[in-house]
């Protein structure tokens, strides 16, 4: 997706069902997803029940997760290996890459590690 389309999507909000799909993909509870997106569990439940879209901030965080997942899949050449890497604690990062994606700084650090792996600098 082009940056312009991604910006438009984020500004308009994404369907809350994409959040549910992400939770199922990673095997995360709604509560853990809520924390990762910086919203309350009750807000997710309300949005699910009313089929509201996520707000721009939550939409951007969800898009960030999808983008970094795609980058990890390119580095590891496998969706399963990428998902495993995203979920497992990382010695360099101090926690799982996925858990750091609630902030831009965390996402930058995850991207640095992916770049190092792609360059062969880190195993």
PDB file of N, CA, C and O in Angstrom, residues 59-123:
ATOM      1  N   UNK A  59      -5.552   3.042  14.771  1.00  0.00           N
ATOM      2  CA  UNK A  59      -5.384   2.561  13.401  1.00  0.00           C
ATOM      3  C   UNK A  59      -3.916   2.624  12.986  1.00  0.00           C
ATOM      4  O   UNK A  59      -3.403   1.708  12.337  1.00  0.00           O
ATOM      5  N   UNK A  60      -3.247   3.701  13.378  1.00  0.00           N
ATOM      6  CA  UNK A  60      -1.825   3.826  13.031  1.00  0.00           C
ATOM      7  C   UNK A  60      -0.999   2.763  13.740  1.00  0.00           C
ATOM      8  O   UNK A  60      -0.082   2.182  13.148  1.00  0.00           O
ATOM      9  N   UNK A  61      -1.292   2.486  14.975  1.00  0.00           N
ATOM     10  CA  UNK A  61      -0.559   1.443  15.705  1.00  0.00           C
ATOM     11  C   UNK A  61      -0.793   0.073  15.084  1.00  0.00           C
ATOM     12  O   UNK A  61       0.139  -0.719  14.953  1.00  0.00           O
ATOM     13  N   UNK A  62      -2.013  -0.199  14.675  1.00  0.00           N
ATOM     14  CA  UNK A  62      -2.300  -1.474  14.030  1.00  0.00           C
ATOM     15  C   UNK A  62      -1.599  -1.559  12.669  1.00  0.00           C
ATOM     16  O   UNK A  62      -1.033  -2.597  12.321  1.00  0.00           O
ATOM     17  N   UNK A  63      -1.582  -0.455  11.939  1.00  0.00           N
ATOM     18  CA  UNK A  63      -0.871  -0.421  10.654  1.00  0.00           C
ATOM     19  C   UNK A  63       0.623  -0.627  10.865  1.00  0.00           C
ATOM     20  O   UNK A  63       1.287  -1.315  10.073  1.00  0.00           O
ATOM     21  N   UNK A  64       1.157  -0.058  11.935  1.00  0.00           N
ATOM     22  CA  UNK A  64       2.587  -0.226  12.244  1.00  0.00           C
ATOM     23  C   UNK A  64       2.909  -1.703  12.489  1.00  0.00           C
ATOM     24  O   UNK A  64       3.918  -2.217  12.006  1.00  0.00           O
ATOM     25  N   UNK A  65       2.045  -2.383  13.208  1.00  0.00           N
ATOM     26  CA  UNK A  65       2.253  -3.810  13.456  1.00  0.00           C
ATOM     27  C   UNK A  65       2.261  -4.569  12.130  1.00  0.00           C
ATOM     28  O   UNK A  65       3.139  -5.409  11.887  1.00  0.00           O
ATOM     29  N   UNK A  66       1.310  -4.262  11.262  1.00  0.00           N
ATOM     30  CA  UNK A  66       1.227  -4.944   9.967  1.00  0.00           C
ATOM     31  C   UNK A  66       2.464  -4.667   9.121  1.00  0.00           C
ATOM     32  O   UNK A  66       3.001  -5.584   8.472  1.00  0.00           O
ATOM     33  N   UNK A  67       2.933  -3.432   9.122  1.00  0.00           N
ATOM     34  CA  UNK A  67       4.123  -3.085   8.336  1.00  0.00           C
ATOM     35  C   UNK A  67       5.362  -3.815   8.830  1.00  0.00           C
ATOM     36  O   UNK A  67       6.144  -4.352   8.037  1.00  0.00           O
ATOM     37  N   UNK A  68       5.542  -3.854  10.127  1.00  0.00           N
ATOM     38  CA  UNK A  68       6.724  -4.514  10.670  1.00  0.00           C
ATOM     39  C   UNK A  68       6.616  -6.026  10.521  1.00  0.00           C
ATOM     40  O   UNK A  68       7.614  -6.699  10.265  1.00  0.00           O
ATOM     41  N   UNK A  69       5.422  -6.560  10.619  1.00  0.00           N
ATOM     42  CA  UNK A  69       5.232  -7.990  10.345  1.00  0.00           C
ATOM     43  C   UNK A  69       5.662  -8.296   8.912  1.00  0.00           C
ATOM     44  O   UNK A  69       6.361  -9.285   8.657  1.00  0.00           O
ATOM     45  N   UNK A  70       5.285  -7.450   7.976  1.00  0.00           N
ATOM     46  CA  UNK A  70       5.667  -7.641   6.572  1.00  0.00           C
ATOM     47  C   UNK A  70       7.185  -7.578   6.419  1.00  0.00           C
ATOM     48  O   UNK A  70       7.778  -8.396   5.705  1.00  0.00           O
ATOM     49  N   UNK A  71       7.804  -6.619   7.089  1.00  0.00           N
ATOM     50  CA  UNK A  71       9.261  -6.516   7.043  1.00  0.00           C
ATOM     51  C   UNK A  71       9.915  -7.772   7.614  1.00  0.00           C
ATOM     52  O   UNK A  71      10.894  -8.284   7.067  1.00  0.00           O
ATOM     53  N   UNK A  72       9.384  -8.283   8.717  1.00  0.00           N
ATOM     54  CA  UNK A  72       9.924  -9.503   9.329  1.00  0.00           C
ATOM     55  C   UNK A  72       9.755 -10.698   8.397  1.00  0.00           C
ATOM     56  O   UNK A  72      10.653 -11.542   8.288  1.00  0.00           O
ATOM     57  N   UNK A  73       8.618 -10.775   7.715  1.00  0.00           N
ATOM     58  CA  UNK A  73       8.403 -11.873   6.772  1.00  0.00           C
ATOM     59  C   UNK A  73       9.408 -11.819   5.629  1.00  0.00           C
ATOM     60  O   UNK A  73       9.876 -12.858   5.154  1.00  0.00           O
ATOM     61  N   UNK A  74       9.762 -10.614   5.189  1.00  0.00           N
ATOM     62  CA  UNK A  74      10.770 -10.471   4.136  1.00  0.00           C
ATOM     63  C   UNK A  74      12.141 -10.917   4.637  1.00  0.00           C
ATOM     64  O   UNK A  74      12.875 -11.599   3.928  1.00  0.00           O
ATOM     65  N   UNK A  75      12.483 -10.560   5.861  1.00  0.00           N
ATOM     66  CA  UNK A  75      13.782 -10.929   6.427  1.00  0.00           C
ATOM     67  C   UNK A  75      13.869 -12.435   6.657  1.00  0.00           C
ATOM     68  O   UNK A  75      14.862 -13.069   6.309  1.00  0.00           O
ATOM     69  N   UNK A  76      12.820 -13.018   7.226  1.00  0.00           N
ATOM     70  CA  UNK A  76      12.850 -14.431   7.581  1.00  0.00           C
ATOM     71  C   UNK A  76      12.324 -15.342   6.464  1.00  0.00           C
ATOM     72  O   UNK A  76      12.393 -16.555   6.587  1.00  0.00           O
ATOM     73  N   UNK A  77      11.803 -14.742   5.415  1.00  0.00           N
ATOM     74  CA  UNK A  77      11.256 -15.444   4.234  1.00  0.00           C
ATOM     75  C   UNK A  77      10.176 -16.470   4.587  1.00  0.00           C
ATOM     76  O   UNK A  77       9.954 -17.413   3.851  1.00  0.00           O
ATOM     77  N   UNK A  78       9.495 -16.241   5.685  1.00  0.00           N
ATOM     78  CA  UNK A  78       8.435 -17.146   6.116  1.00  0.00           C
ATOM     79  C   UNK A  78       7.517 -16.424   7.095  1.00  0.00           C
ATOM     80  O   UNK A  78       8.006 -15.878   8.095  1.00  0.00           O
ATOM     81  N   UNK A  79       6.202 -16.456   6.842  1.00  0.00           N
ATOM     82  CA  UNK A  79       5.274 -15.851   7.805  1.00  0.00           C
ATOM     83  C   UNK A  79       5.362 -16.490   9.196  1.00  0.00           C
ATOM     84  O   UNK A  79       5.311 -15.788  10.203  1.00  0.00           O
ATOM     85  N   UNK A  80       5.513 -17.798   9.244  1.00  0.00           N
ATOM     86  CA  UNK A  80       5.566 -18.483  10.542  1.00  0.00           C
ATOM     87  C   UNK A  80       6.818 -18.111  11.327  1.00  0.00           C
ATOM     88  O   UNK A  80       6.759 -17.878  12.529  1.00  0.00           O
ATOM     89  N   UNK A  81       7.970 -18.061  10.642  1.00  0.00           N
ATOM     90  CA  UNK A  81       9.205 -17.672  11.323  1.00  0.00           C
ATOM     91  C   UNK A  81       9.140 -16.219  11.782  1.00  0.00           C
ATOM     92  O   UNK A  81       9.610 -15.877  12.870  1.00  0.00           O
ATOM     93  N   UNK A  82       8.556 -15.376  10.953  1.00  0.00           N
ATOM     94  CA  UNK A  82       8.406 -13.970  11.322  1.00  0.00           C
ATOM     95  C   UNK A  82       7.512 -13.827  12.549  1.00  0.00           C
ATOM     96  O   UNK A  82       7.841 -13.091  13.490  1.00  0.00           O
ATOM     97  N   UNK A  83       6.399 -14.529  12.548  1.00  0.00           N
ATOM     98  CA  UNK A  83       5.481 -14.455  13.692  1.00  0.00           C
ATOM     99  C   UNK A  83       6.170 -14.963  14.950  1.00  0.00           C
ATOM    100  O   UNK A  83       6.068 -14.340  16.008  1.00  0.00           O
ATOM    101  N   UNK A  84       6.885 -16.050  14.839  1.00  0.00           N
ATOM    102  CA  UNK A  84       7.604 -16.596  15.986  1.00  0.00           C
ATOM    103  C   UNK A  84       8.610 -15.580  16.524  1.00  0.00           C
ATOM    104  O   UNK A  84       8.690 -15.335  17.726  1.00  0.00           O
ATOM    105  N   UNK A  85       9.345 -14.933  15.628  1.00  0.00           N
ATOM    106  CA  UNK A  85      10.326 -13.928  16.037  1.00  0.00           C
ATOM    107  C   UNK A  85       9.638 -12.738  16.712  1.00  0.00           C
ATOM    108  O   UNK A  85      10.134 -12.212  17.708  1.00  0.00           O
ATOM    109  N   UNK A  86       8.505 -12.333  16.173  1.00  0.00           N
ATOM    110  CA  UNK A  86       7.770 -11.189  16.742  1.00  0.00           C
ATOM    111  C   UNK A  86       7.281 -11.478  18.162  1.00  0.00           C
ATOM    112  O   UNK A  86       7.182 -10.569  18.979  1.00  0.00           O
ATOM    113  N   UNK A  87       6.983 -12.731  18.460  1.00  0.00           N
ATOM    114  CA  UNK A  87       6.381 -13.092  19.746  1.00  0.00           C
ATOM    115  C   UNK A  87       7.386 -13.487  20.822  1.00  0.00           C
ATOM    116  O   UNK A  87       7.086 -13.400  22.009  1.00  0.00           O
ATOM    117  N   UNK A  88       8.564 -13.938  20.414  1.00  0.00           N
ATOM    118  CA  UNK A  88       9.537 -14.433  21.388  1.00  0.00           C
ATOM    119  C   UNK A  88      10.362 -13.289  21.982  1.00  0.00           C
ATOM    120  O   UNK A  88      10.702 -12.344  21.278  1.00  0.00           O
ATOM    121  N   UNK A  89      10.705 -13.401  23.269  1.00  0.00           N
ATOM    122  CA  UNK A  89      11.586 -12.396  23.858  1.00  0.00           C
ATOM    123  C   UNK A  89      12.902 -12.332  23.076  1.00  0.00           C
ATOM    124  O   UNK A  89      13.448 -13.347  22.671  1.00  0.00           O
ATOM    125  N   UNK A  90      13.382 -11.113  22.868  1.00  0.00           N
ATOM    126  CA  UNK A  90      14.607 -10.884  22.118  1.00  0.00           C
ATOM    127  C   UNK A  90      15.647 -10.335  23.083  1.00  0.00           C
ATOM    128  O   UNK A  90      15.396  -9.338  23.772  1.00  0.00           O
ATOM    129  N   UNK A  91      16.816 -10.971  23.124  1.00  0.00           N
ATOM    130  CA  UNK A  91      17.853 -10.557  24.070  1.00  0.00           C
ATOM    131  C   UNK A  91      18.297  -9.116  23.846  1.00  0.00           C
ATOM    132  O   UNK A  91      18.519  -8.376  24.803  1.00  0.00           O
ATOM    133  N   UNK A  92      18.433  -8.702  22.604  1.00  0.00           N
ATOM    134  CA  UNK A  92      18.885  -7.345  22.310  1.00  0.00           C
ATOM    135  C   UNK A  92      17.826  -6.323  22.700  1.00  0.00           C
ATOM    136  O   UNK A  92      18.132  -5.271  23.269  1.00  0.00           O
ATOM    137  N   UNK A  93      16.564  -6.632  22.401  1.00  0.00           N
ATOM    138  CA  UNK A  93      15.473  -5.695  22.670  1.00  0.00           C
ATOM    139  C   UNK A  93      15.012  -5.722  24.127  1.00  0.00           C
ATOM    140  O   UNK A  93      14.411  -4.775  24.609  1.00  0.00           O
ATOM    141  N   UNK A  94      15.242  -6.838  24.803  1.00  0.00           N
ATOM    142  CA  UNK A  94      14.826  -6.958  26.195  1.00  0.00           C
ATOM    143  C   UNK A  94      13.423  -7.498  26.385  1.00  0.00           C
ATOM    144  O   UNK A  94      13.020  -7.805  27.495  1.00  0.00           O
ATOM    145  N   UNK A  95      12.672  -7.607  25.323  1.00  0.00           N
ATOM    146  CA  UNK A  95      11.331  -8.188  25.340  1.00  0.00           C
ATOM    147  C   UNK A  95      10.964  -8.576  23.913  1.00  0.00           C
ATOM    148  O   UNK A  95      11.782  -8.422  23.009  1.00  0.00           O
ATOM    149  N   UNK A  96       9.757  -9.040  23.717  1.00  0.00           N
ATOM    150  CA  UNK A  96       9.382  -9.455  22.360  1.00  0.00           C
ATOM    151  C   UNK A  96       9.246  -8.242  21.451  1.00  0.00           C
ATOM    152  O   UNK A  96       8.810  -7.172  21.895  1.00  0.00           O
ATOM    153  N   UNK A  97       9.633  -8.387  20.180  1.00  0.00           N
ATOM    154  CA  UNK A  97       9.477  -7.263  19.250  1.00  0.00           C
ATOM    155  C   UNK A  97       8.044  -6.736  19.202  1.00  0.00           C
ATOM    156  O   UNK A  97       7.836  -5.514  19.216  1.00  0.00           O
ATOM    157  N   UNK A  98       7.062  -7.627  19.185  1.00  0.00           N
ATOM    158  CA  UNK A  98       5.668  -7.193  19.109  1.00  0.00           C
ATOM    159  C   UNK A  98       5.304  -6.277  20.276  1.00  0.00           C
ATOM    160  O   UNK A  98       4.613  -5.274  20.094  1.00  0.00           O
ATOM    161  N   UNK A  99       5.795  -6.585  21.456  1.00  0.00           N
ATOM    162  CA  UNK A  99       5.428  -5.795  22.639  1.00  0.00           C
ATOM    163  C   UNK A  99       5.985  -4.373  22.591  1.00  0.00           C
ATOM    164  O   UNK A  99       5.524  -3.506  23.332  1.00  0.00           O
ATOM    165  N   UNK A 100       6.957  -4.131  21.723  1.00  0.00           N
ATOM    166  CA  UNK A 100       7.551  -2.795  21.614  1.00  0.00           C
ATOM    167  C   UNK A 100       6.858  -1.909  20.587  1.00  0.00           C
ATOM    168  O   UNK A 100       7.185  -0.734  20.462  1.00  0.00           O
ATOM    169  N   UNK A 101       5.917  -2.458  19.851  1.00  0.00           N
ATOM    170  CA  UNK A 101       5.320  -1.719  18.747  1.00  0.00           C
ATOM    171  C   UNK A 101       4.233  -0.741  19.161  1.00  0.00           C
ATOM    172  O   UNK A 101       3.568  -0.152  18.317  1.00  0.00           O
ATOM    173  N   UNK A 102       4.081  -0.524  20.455  1.00  0.00           N
ATOM    174  CA  UNK A 102       3.120   0.481  20.916  1.00  0.00           C
ATOM    175  C   UNK A 102       3.695   1.887  20.854  1.00  0.00           C
ATOM    176  O   UNK A 102       2.980   2.865  21.026  1.00  0.00           O
ATOM    177  N   UNK A 103       5.011   1.996  20.563  1.00  0.00           N
ATOM    178  CA  UNK A 103       5.640   3.314  20.450  1.00  0.00           C
ATOM    179  C   UNK A 103       6.473   3.393  19.176  1.00  0.00           C
ATOM    180  O   UNK A 103       6.958   2.378  18.677  1.00  0.00           O
ATOM    181  N   UNK A 104       6.669   4.606  18.690  1.00  0.00           N
ATOM    182  CA  UNK A 104       7.533   4.811  17.525  1.00  0.00           C
ATOM    183  C   UNK A 104       8.964   4.406  17.841  1.00  0.00           C
ATOM    184  O   UNK A 104       9.648   3.797  17.015  1.00  0.00           O
ATOM    185  N   UNK A 105       9.434   4.734  19.025  1.00  0.00           N
ATOM    186  CA  UNK A 105      10.798   4.397  19.418  1.00  0.00           C
ATOM    187  C   UNK A 105      10.992   2.884  19.437  1.00  0.00           C
ATOM    188  O   UNK A 105      11.997   2.375  18.940  1.00  0.00           O
ATOM    189  N   UNK A 106      10.032   2.174  19.989  1.00  0.00           N
ATOM    190  CA  UNK A 106      10.105   0.715  20.004  1.00  0.00           C
ATOM    191  C   UNK A 106      10.111   0.150  18.598  1.00  0.00           C
ATOM    192  O   UNK A 106      10.882  -0.770  18.281  1.00  0.00           O
ATOM    193  N   UNK A 107       9.263   0.695  17.743  1.00  0.00           N
ATOM    194  CA  UNK A 107       9.212   0.236  16.347  1.00  0.00           C
ATOM    195  C   UNK A 107      10.544   0.488  15.649  1.00  0.00           C
ATOM    196  O   UNK A 107      11.022  -0.356  14.890  1.00  0.00           O
ATOM    197  N   UNK A 108      11.166   1.632  15.920  1.00  0.00           N
ATOM    198  CA  UNK A 108      12.477   1.931  15.341  1.00  0.00           C
ATOM    199  C   UNK A 108      13.516   0.907  15.782  1.00  0.00           C
ATOM    200  O   UNK A 108      14.340   0.464  14.980  1.00  0.00           O
ATOM    201  N   UNK A 109      13.484   0.542  17.043  1.00  0.00           N
ATOM    202  CA  UNK A 109      14.439  -0.443  17.558  1.00  0.00           C
ATOM    203  C   UNK A 109      14.214  -1.814  16.910  1.00  0.00           C
ATOM    204  O   UNK A 109      15.170  -2.502  16.565  1.00  0.00           O
ATOM    205  N   UNK A 110      12.967  -2.193  16.749  1.00  0.00           N
ATOM    206  CA  UNK A 110      12.656  -3.467  16.102  1.00  0.00           C
ATOM    207  C   UNK A 110      13.159  -3.443  14.657  1.00  0.00           C
ATOM    208  O   UNK A 110      13.766  -4.412  14.174  1.00  0.00           O
ATOM    209  N   UNK A 111      12.938  -2.339  13.968  1.00  0.00           N
ATOM    210  CA  UNK A 111      13.417  -2.209  12.586  1.00  0.00           C
ATOM    211  C   UNK A 111      14.939  -2.288  12.508  1.00  0.00           C
ATOM    212  O   UNK A 111      15.489  -2.858  11.575  1.00  0.00           O
ATOM    213  N   UNK A 112      15.634  -1.716  13.482  1.00  0.00           N
ATOM    214  CA  UNK A 112      17.100  -1.792  13.500  1.00  0.00           C
ATOM    215  C   UNK A 112      17.563  -3.245  13.608  1.00  0.00           C
ATOM    216  O   UNK A 112      18.501  -3.660  12.927  1.00  0.00           O
ATOM    217  N   UNK A 113      16.908  -4.004  14.468  1.00  0.00           N
ATOM    218  CA  UNK A 113      17.274  -5.405  14.636  1.00  0.00           C
ATOM    219  C   UNK A 113      16.971  -6.181  13.353  1.00  0.00           C
ATOM    220  O   UNK A 113      17.781  -7.000  12.900  1.00  0.00           O
ATOM    221  N   UNK A 114      15.825  -5.931  12.745  1.00  0.00           N
ATOM    222  CA  UNK A 114      15.499  -6.600  11.472  1.00  0.00           C
ATOM    223  C   UNK A 114      16.529  -6.261  10.406  1.00  0.00           C
ATOM    224  O   UNK A 114      16.944  -7.146   9.641  1.00  0.00           O
ATOM    225  N   UNK A 115      16.951  -5.014  10.338  1.00  0.00           N
ATOM    226  CA  UNK A 115      17.963  -4.613   9.354  1.00  0.00           C
ATOM    227  C   UNK A 115      19.281  -5.320   9.626  1.00  0.00           C
ATOM    228  O   UNK A 115      19.957  -5.776   8.685  1.00  0.00           O
ATOM    229  N   UNK A 116      19.642  -5.437  10.892  1.00  0.00           N
ATOM    230  CA  UNK A 116      20.879  -6.119  11.236  1.00  0.00           C
ATOM    231  C   UNK A 116      20.810  -7.601  10.880  1.00  0.00           C
ATOM    232  O   UNK A 116      21.779  -8.180  10.369  1.00  0.00           O
ATOM    233  N   UNK A 117      19.682  -8.216  11.115  1.00  0.00           N
ATOM    234  CA  UNK A 117      19.493  -9.627  10.746  1.00  0.00           C
ATOM    235  C   UNK A 117      19.589  -9.778   9.225  1.00  0.00           C
ATOM    236  O   UNK A 117      20.268 -10.677   8.725  1.00  0.00           O
ATOM    237  N   UNK A 118      18.939  -8.875   8.498  1.00  0.00           N
ATOM    238  CA  UNK A 118      18.966  -8.937   7.040  1.00  0.00           C
ATOM    239  C   UNK A 118      20.382  -8.766   6.507  1.00  0.00           C
ATOM    240  O   UNK A 118      20.768  -9.405   5.519  1.00  0.00           O
ATOM    241  N   UNK A 119      21.185  -7.945   7.191  1.00  0.00           N
ATOM    242  CA  UNK A 119      22.575  -7.723   6.768  1.00  0.00           C
ATOM    243  C   UNK A 119      23.516  -8.810   7.243  1.00  0.00           C
ATOM    244  O   UNK A 119      24.689  -8.822   6.898  1.00  0.00           O
ATOM    245  N   UNK A 120      22.997  -9.694   8.118  1.00  0.00           N
ATOM    246  CA  UNK A 120      23.829 -10.769   8.649  1.00  0.00           C
ATOM    247  C   UNK A 120      24.631 -10.363   9.873  1.00  0.00           C
ATOM    248  O   UNK A 120      25.507 -11.083  10.313  1.00  0.00           O
ATOM    249  N   UNK A 121      24.303  -9.215  10.454  1.00  0.00           N
ATOM    250  CA  UNK A 121      25.040  -8.716  11.615  1.00  0.00           C
ATOM    251  C   UNK A 121      24.589  -9.340  12.925  1.00  0.00           C
ATOM    252  O   UNK A 121      25.329  -9.371  13.883  1.00  0.00           O
ATOM    253  N   UNK A 122      23.350  -9.795  12.969  1.00  0.00           N
ATOM    254  CA  UNK A 122      22.774 -10.359  14.198  1.00  0.00           C
ATOM    255  C   UNK A 122      22.068 -11.652  13.824  1.00  0.00           C
ATOM    256  O   UNK A 122      21.390 -11.740  12.811  1.00  0.00           O
ATOM    257  N   UNK A 123      22.197 -12.643  14.673  1.00  0.00           N
ATOM    258  CA  UNK A 123      21.493 -13.914  14.415  1.00  0.00           C
ATOM    259  C   UNK A 123      20.243 -14.000  15.245  1.00  0.00           C
ATOM    260  O   UNK A 123      20.056 -13.329  16.179  1.00  0.00           O
TER     261      UNK A 123
END
